[in-house]
Structure formats: structure tokens, C-alpha cells
Short mmCIF file of C-alpha atoms in Angstrom, two decimals:
data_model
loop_
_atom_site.label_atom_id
_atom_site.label_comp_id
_atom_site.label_asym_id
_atom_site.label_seq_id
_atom_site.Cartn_x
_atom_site.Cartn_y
_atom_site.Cartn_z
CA UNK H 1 -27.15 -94.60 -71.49
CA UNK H 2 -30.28 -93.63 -74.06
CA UNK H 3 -30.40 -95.44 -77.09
CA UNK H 4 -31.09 -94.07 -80.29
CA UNK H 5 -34.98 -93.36 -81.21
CA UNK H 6 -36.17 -95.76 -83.76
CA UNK H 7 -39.48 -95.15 -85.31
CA UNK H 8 -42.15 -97.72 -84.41
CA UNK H 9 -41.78 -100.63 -86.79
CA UNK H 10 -38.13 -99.97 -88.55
CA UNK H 11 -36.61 -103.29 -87.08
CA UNK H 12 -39.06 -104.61 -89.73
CA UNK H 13 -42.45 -106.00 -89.49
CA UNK H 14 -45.26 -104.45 -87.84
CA UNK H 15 -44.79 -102.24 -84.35
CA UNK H 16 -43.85 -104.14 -81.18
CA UNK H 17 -46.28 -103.98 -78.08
CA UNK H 18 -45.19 -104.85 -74.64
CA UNK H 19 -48.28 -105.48 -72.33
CA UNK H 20 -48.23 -105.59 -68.74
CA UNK H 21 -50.54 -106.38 -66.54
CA UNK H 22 -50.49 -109.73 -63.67
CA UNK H 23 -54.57 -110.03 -64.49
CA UNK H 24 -53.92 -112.35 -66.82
CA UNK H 25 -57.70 -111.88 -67.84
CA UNK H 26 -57.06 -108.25 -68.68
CA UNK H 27 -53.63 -109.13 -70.45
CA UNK H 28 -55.17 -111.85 -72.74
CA UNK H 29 -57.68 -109.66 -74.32
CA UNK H 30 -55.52 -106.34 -74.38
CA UNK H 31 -53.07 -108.54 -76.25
CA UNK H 32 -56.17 -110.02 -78.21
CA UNK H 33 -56.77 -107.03 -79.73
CA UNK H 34 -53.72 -105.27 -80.51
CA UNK H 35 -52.61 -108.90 -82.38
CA UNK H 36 -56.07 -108.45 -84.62
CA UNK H 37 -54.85 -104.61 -84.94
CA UNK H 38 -51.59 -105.78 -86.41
CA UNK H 39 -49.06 -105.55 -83.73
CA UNK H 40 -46.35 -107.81 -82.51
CA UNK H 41 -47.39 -108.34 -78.66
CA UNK H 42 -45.17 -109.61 -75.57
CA UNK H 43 -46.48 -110.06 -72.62
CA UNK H 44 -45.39 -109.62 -68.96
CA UNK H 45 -46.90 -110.43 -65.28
CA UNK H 46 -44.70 -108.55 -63.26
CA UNK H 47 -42.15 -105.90 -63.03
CA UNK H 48 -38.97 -107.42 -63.05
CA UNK H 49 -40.26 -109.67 -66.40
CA UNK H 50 -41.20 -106.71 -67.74
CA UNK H 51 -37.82 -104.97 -68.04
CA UNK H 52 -36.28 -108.09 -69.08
CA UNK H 53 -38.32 -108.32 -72.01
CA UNK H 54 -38.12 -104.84 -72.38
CA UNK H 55 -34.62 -105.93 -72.71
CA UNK H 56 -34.43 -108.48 -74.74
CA UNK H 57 -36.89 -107.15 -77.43
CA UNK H 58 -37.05 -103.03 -76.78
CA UNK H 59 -41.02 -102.77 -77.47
CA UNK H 60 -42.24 -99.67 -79.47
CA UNK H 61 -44.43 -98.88 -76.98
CA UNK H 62 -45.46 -100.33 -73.65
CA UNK H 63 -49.26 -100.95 -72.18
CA UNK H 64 -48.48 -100.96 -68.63
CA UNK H 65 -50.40 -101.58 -65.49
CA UNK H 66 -50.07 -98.96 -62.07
CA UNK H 67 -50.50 -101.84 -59.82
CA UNK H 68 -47.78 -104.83 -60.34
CA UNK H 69 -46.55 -107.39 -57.91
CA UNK H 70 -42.77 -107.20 -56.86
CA UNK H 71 -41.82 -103.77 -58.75
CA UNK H 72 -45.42 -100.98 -59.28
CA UNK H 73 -45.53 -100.04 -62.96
CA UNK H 74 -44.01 -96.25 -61.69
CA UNK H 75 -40.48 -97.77 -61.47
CA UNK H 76 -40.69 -100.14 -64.44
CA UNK H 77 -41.76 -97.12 -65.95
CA UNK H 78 -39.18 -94.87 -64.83
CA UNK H 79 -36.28 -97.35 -65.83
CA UNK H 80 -37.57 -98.56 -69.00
CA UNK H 81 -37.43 -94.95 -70.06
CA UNK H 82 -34.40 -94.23 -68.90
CA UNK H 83 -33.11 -96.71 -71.45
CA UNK H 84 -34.53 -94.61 -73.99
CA UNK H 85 -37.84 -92.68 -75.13
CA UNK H 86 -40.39 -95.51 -75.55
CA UNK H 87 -44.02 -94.58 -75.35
CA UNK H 88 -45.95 -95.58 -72.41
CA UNK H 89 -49.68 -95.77 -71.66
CA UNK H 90 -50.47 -96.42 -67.86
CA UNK H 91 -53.17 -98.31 -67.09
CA UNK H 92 -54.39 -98.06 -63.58
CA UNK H 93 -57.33 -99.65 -61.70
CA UNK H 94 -58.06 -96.54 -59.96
CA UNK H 95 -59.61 -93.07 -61.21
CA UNK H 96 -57.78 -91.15 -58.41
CA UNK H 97 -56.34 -87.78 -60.32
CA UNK H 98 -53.08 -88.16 -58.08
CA UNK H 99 -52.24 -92.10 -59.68
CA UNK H 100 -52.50 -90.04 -62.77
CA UNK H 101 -50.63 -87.82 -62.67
CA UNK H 102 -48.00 -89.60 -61.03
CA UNK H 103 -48.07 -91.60 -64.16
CA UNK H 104 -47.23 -88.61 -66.51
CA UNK H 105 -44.65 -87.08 -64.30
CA UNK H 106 -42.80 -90.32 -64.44
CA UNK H 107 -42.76 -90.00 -68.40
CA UNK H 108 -46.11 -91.73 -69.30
CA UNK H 109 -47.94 -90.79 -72.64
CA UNK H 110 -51.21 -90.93 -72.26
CA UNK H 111 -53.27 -93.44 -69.60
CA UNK H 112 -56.43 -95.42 -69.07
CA UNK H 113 -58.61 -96.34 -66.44
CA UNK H 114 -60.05 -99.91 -65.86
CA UNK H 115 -62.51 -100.53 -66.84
CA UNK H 116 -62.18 -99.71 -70.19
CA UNK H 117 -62.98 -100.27 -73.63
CA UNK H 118 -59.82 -102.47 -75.92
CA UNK H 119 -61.14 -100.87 -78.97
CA UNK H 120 -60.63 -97.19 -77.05
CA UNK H 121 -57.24 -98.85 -75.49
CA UNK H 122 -56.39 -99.85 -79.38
CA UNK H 123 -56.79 -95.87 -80.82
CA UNK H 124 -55.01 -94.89 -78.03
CA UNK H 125 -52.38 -96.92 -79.10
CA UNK H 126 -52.56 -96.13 -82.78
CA UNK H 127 -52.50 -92.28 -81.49
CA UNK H 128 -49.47 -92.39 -79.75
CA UNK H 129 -47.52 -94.41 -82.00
CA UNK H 130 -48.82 -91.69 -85.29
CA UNK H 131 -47.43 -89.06 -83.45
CA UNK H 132 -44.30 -90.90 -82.68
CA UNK H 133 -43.43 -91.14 -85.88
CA UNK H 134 -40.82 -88.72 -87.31
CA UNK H 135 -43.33 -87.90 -90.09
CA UNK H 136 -45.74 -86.18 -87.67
CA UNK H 137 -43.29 -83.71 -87.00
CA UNK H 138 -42.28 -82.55 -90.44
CA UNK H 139 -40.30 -80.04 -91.64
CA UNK H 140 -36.39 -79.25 -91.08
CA UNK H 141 -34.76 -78.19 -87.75
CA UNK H 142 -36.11 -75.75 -85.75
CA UNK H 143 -34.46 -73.33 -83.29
CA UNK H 144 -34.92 -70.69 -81.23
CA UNK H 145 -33.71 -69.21 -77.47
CA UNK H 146 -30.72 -71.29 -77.31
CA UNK H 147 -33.21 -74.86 -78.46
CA UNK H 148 -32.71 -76.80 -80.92
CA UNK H 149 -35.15 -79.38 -82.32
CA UNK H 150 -34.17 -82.21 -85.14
CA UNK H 151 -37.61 -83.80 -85.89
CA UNK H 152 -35.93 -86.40 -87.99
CA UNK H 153 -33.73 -87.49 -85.38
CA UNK H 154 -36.22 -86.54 -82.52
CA UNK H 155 -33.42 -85.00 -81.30
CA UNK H 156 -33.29 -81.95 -79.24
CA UNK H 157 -30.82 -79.41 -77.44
CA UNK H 158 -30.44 -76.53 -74.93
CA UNK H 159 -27.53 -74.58 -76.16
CA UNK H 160 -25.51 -77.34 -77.13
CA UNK H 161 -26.57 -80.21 -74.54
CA UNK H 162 -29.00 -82.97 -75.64
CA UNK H 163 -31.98 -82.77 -73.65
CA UNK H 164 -33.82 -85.91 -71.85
CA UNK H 165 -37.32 -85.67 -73.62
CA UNK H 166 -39.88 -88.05 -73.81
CA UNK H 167 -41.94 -88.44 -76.86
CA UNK H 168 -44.62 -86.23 -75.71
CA UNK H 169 -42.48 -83.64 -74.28
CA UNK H 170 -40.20 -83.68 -78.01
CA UNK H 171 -43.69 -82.98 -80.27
CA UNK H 172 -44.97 -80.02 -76.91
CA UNK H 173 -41.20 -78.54 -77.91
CA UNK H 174 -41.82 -78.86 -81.65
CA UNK H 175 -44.94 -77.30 -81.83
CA UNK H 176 -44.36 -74.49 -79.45
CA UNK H 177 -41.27 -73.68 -81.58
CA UNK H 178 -42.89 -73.50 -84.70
CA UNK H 179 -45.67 -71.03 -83.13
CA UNK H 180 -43.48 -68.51 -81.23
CA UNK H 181 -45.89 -65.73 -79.78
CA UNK H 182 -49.32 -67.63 -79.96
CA UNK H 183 -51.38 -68.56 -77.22
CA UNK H 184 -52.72 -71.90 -77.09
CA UNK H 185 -55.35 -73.41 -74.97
CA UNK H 186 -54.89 -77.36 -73.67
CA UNK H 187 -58.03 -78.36 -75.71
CA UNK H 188 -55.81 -76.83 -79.09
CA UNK H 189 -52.73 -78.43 -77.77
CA UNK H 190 -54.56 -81.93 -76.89
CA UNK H 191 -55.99 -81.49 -80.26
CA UNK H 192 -52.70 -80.26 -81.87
CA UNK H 193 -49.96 -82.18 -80.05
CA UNK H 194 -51.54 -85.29 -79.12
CA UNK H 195 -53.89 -85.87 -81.79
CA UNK H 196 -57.08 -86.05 -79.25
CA UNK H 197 -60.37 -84.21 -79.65
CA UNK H 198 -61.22 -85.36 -75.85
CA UNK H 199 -59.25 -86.26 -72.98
CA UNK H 200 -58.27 -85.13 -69.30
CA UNK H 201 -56.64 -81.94 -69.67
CA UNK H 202 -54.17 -82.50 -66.64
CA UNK H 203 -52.65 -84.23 -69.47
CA UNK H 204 -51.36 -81.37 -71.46
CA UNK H 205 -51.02 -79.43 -68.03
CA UNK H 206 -48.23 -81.86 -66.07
CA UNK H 207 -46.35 -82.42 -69.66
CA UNK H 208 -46.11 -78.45 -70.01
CA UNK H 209 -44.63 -78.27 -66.47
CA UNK H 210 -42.34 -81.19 -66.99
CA UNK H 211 -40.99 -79.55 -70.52
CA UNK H 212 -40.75 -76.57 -68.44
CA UNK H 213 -38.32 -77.97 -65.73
CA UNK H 214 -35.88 -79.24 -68.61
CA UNK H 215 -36.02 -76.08 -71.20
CA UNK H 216 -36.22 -72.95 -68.75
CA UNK H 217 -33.43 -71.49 -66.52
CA UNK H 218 -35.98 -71.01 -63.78
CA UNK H 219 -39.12 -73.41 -63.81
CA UNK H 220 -40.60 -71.62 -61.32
CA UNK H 221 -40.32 -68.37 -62.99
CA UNK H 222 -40.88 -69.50 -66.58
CA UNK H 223 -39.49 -67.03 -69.56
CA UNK H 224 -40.04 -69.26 -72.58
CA UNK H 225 -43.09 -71.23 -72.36
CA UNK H 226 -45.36 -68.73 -70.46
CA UNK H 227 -49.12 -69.29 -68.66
CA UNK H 228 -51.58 -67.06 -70.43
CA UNK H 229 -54.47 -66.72 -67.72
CA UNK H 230 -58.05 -67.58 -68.68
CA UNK H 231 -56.33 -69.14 -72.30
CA UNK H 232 -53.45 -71.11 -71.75
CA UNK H 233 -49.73 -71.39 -72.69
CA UNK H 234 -47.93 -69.40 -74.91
CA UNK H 235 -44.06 -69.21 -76.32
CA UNK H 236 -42.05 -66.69 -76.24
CA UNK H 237 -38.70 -67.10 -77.63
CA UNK H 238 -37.71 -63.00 -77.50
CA UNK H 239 -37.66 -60.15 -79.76
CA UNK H 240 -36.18 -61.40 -82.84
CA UNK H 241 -31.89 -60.86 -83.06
CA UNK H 242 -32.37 -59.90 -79.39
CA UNK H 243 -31.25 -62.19 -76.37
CA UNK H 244 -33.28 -65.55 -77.01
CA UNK H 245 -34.88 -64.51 -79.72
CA UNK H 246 -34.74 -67.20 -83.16
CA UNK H 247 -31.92 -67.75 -85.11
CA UNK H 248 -29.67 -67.29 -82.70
CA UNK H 249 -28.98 -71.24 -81.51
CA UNK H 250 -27.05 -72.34 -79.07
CA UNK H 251 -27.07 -69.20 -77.04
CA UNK H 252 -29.05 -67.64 -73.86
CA UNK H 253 -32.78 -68.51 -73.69
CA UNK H 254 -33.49 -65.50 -71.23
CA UNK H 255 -35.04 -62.53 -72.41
CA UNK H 256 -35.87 -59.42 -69.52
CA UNK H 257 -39.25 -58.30 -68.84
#
């Protein structure tokens, strides 16, 4: 069973990092620099230490490495989120696209590639934890074709039934919801959603198709969050007080063509 979101920090004190990583080399100075940045750090060799730390103190977000001895950072991933929707940023030793996006379709916010920089690996950090925030968000709740977003309680619903969203996937929802009708490309929605004015696009590409598979009837014949060739995405909720179309929550999200 989820637990309840808690914004980074509200246990008191400052936000709680979990690093990962059985380079001890790599894990000292990761955790080197988040401490100077101001975070609480734990730190973790393997998989199976991981999740019981993860268990023991839930982290606010979680720096974790592909490549792990006894359990690969995929599965930790994978069952420290299904605890409940704590950021994750992969790190992985390899550039290969396909680690990558295996990393995102597992629920993984944003990821880095070794080598890299611990200042860049401390923004990244700061990012996703500033757009965790209920703040970021603002406003009241939004709705439309049968969804249903709280951004106060990052909380969101298909006609009545909590959905399974991951951080990432909650602020695409948001922000698709409160531009019905616009089309957006991935560099506005990188820029937009994640806060980023650079980046690997797949990014914003495999968190589209993964919002996709939990908000639309059909995934593979998508109604509501539609592929705008030669632009990118855009939302389309329905023709207002028509089948889908806003202010009608909690019913049908289809709409005909």
C-alpha cells in the first residue's frame, strides 16, 4: 500500500537524500556535496540495504545507481516506488539510450550519466525536489474528461479511482489540464514541467507515454493527450458540456472523432 505524499522536508529539518551507489568513491563525494548543499544524506552499497533504509527513514528523494550488486537499481527502483511516489534520479555508468529509458519507464525522474559533474548532479537534485513541492503546482483542483487533479494533496483520479502517478507523471497531468487545446513541444514541456532549459528529450517522450497508459481508455489509440506531428503533444479534454469535455468530473474521458 502507497503512503501518503509528504513534501520534501515536512518531517522537519532539511530534505532527506538516499544515495546509492557500491563505488564507494562515487558515493562519498555525491554525499559530499549534497551535505554542503544542505541535505540530510544516507547512504547505501547495495540493493537490499537500500530498501531497508528506504525503510527505516523514507528518503525524499533517492540518487540511485543502474548497476548494484545483489538487486540492479531497476528493482530497488520499482519497489521503493511502489511504497509510495519518491523521486528518483538514476545514475548509470553507461550512455546507452535503452538503460535510459528503462530507467524512466520504471518511474525514474530524471537521470545522469557517469561521469558527471556533483555540482550538475546537485541542481538536478534541487530541480526535482522544487517541482515536487505542492507549491509548484498552484492553484485549486483541476478537472476535466472524467480526471481529477488535487495539487495540494498531489492527488489524482480517473472517474473516481486514485491513479498510480509518479511525481513527474502528477505535474505532466497538471499542466496538460490547465492548457486543454494547446500544443506543446518537449523543449516547452522540459522547460515547463520539469523546470529544464536542456536535457534529453526521450525524457518528456517515455513520461508522456507512461501518463498515457494510466489516463486513456486506449493507449494505443490516445483521445486525451494527443501527438501533434512536427510540434508535439497536445490535450484534448472534448467540446466543453459534451462527453469528456471539463466540468464534468468523474465521468467518460472519450470524446468521438
Amino acid at each position: 500500500m502507497q503512503q501518503p505524499y509528504e513534501p520534501p522536508g515536512t518531517a522537519g529539518g532539511a530534505p532527506r537524500i538516499l544515495v546509492v551507489d557500491d563505488d564507494p568513491t562515487v558515493a562519498e563525494v555525491v554525499a559530499g556535496y549534497l551535505d554542503r548543499a544542505g541535505y540530510a544524506v544516507d547512504r547505501a552499497d547495495d540493493g537490499p540495504s537500500a530498501l531497508t533504509s528506504a525503510a527505516a527513514r523514507r528518503p525524499d528523494l533517492v540518487v540511485l545507481d543502474l548497476m548494484l550488486p545483489g538487486m540492479d537499481g531497476l528493482e530497488v527502483c520499482r519497489r521503493i516506488r511502489g511504497h509510495g511516489p519518491v523521486p528518483v534520479i538514476m545514475l548509470t555508468a553507461r550512455g546507452d539510450e535503452d538503460d535510459r529509458i528503462l530507467g524512466l519507464e520504471v518511474g525514474a525522474d530524471d537521470y545522469v550519466t557517469k561521469p558527471f559533474s556533483p555540482r550538475e548532479l546537485v541542481l538536478r537534485v534541487e530541480s526535482v525536489l522544487r517541482r515536487s513541492r505542492p507549491a509548484a503546482t498552484g492553484g485549486g483542483r483541476l478537472g476535466a474528461a472524467g480526471l481529477a487533479v488535487e495539487p495540494a494533496a498531489r492527488r489524482a483520479t480517473k472517474n473516481g479511482t486514485e491513479l498510480a502517478l509518479t511525481l513527474r507523471e502528477f505535474d505532466l497531468l497538471s499542466f496538460f489540464l490547465r492548457h486543454p487545446g494547446r500544443a506543446f513541444g518537449r523543449e516547452d514541456l522540459m522547460r515547463e514541467v520539469w523546470g529544464w532549459d536542456f536535457g534529453d528529450l526521450s525524457t518528456v517522450t517515455v513520461h508522456v507515454r507512461r501518463l498515457r497508459g494510466k489516463v486513456e481508455d486506449d493507449p494505443a489509440r490516445p483521445r486525451l493527450i494527443q501527438t501533434v506531428w512536427g510540434v508535439g503533444y497536445r490535450f484534448e479534454p472534448g467540446e466543453p458540456g459534451g462527453p469528456g469535455g471539463p466540468g464534468r468530473l468523474g465521468e467518460s474521458g472519450e470524446r468521438g472523432d
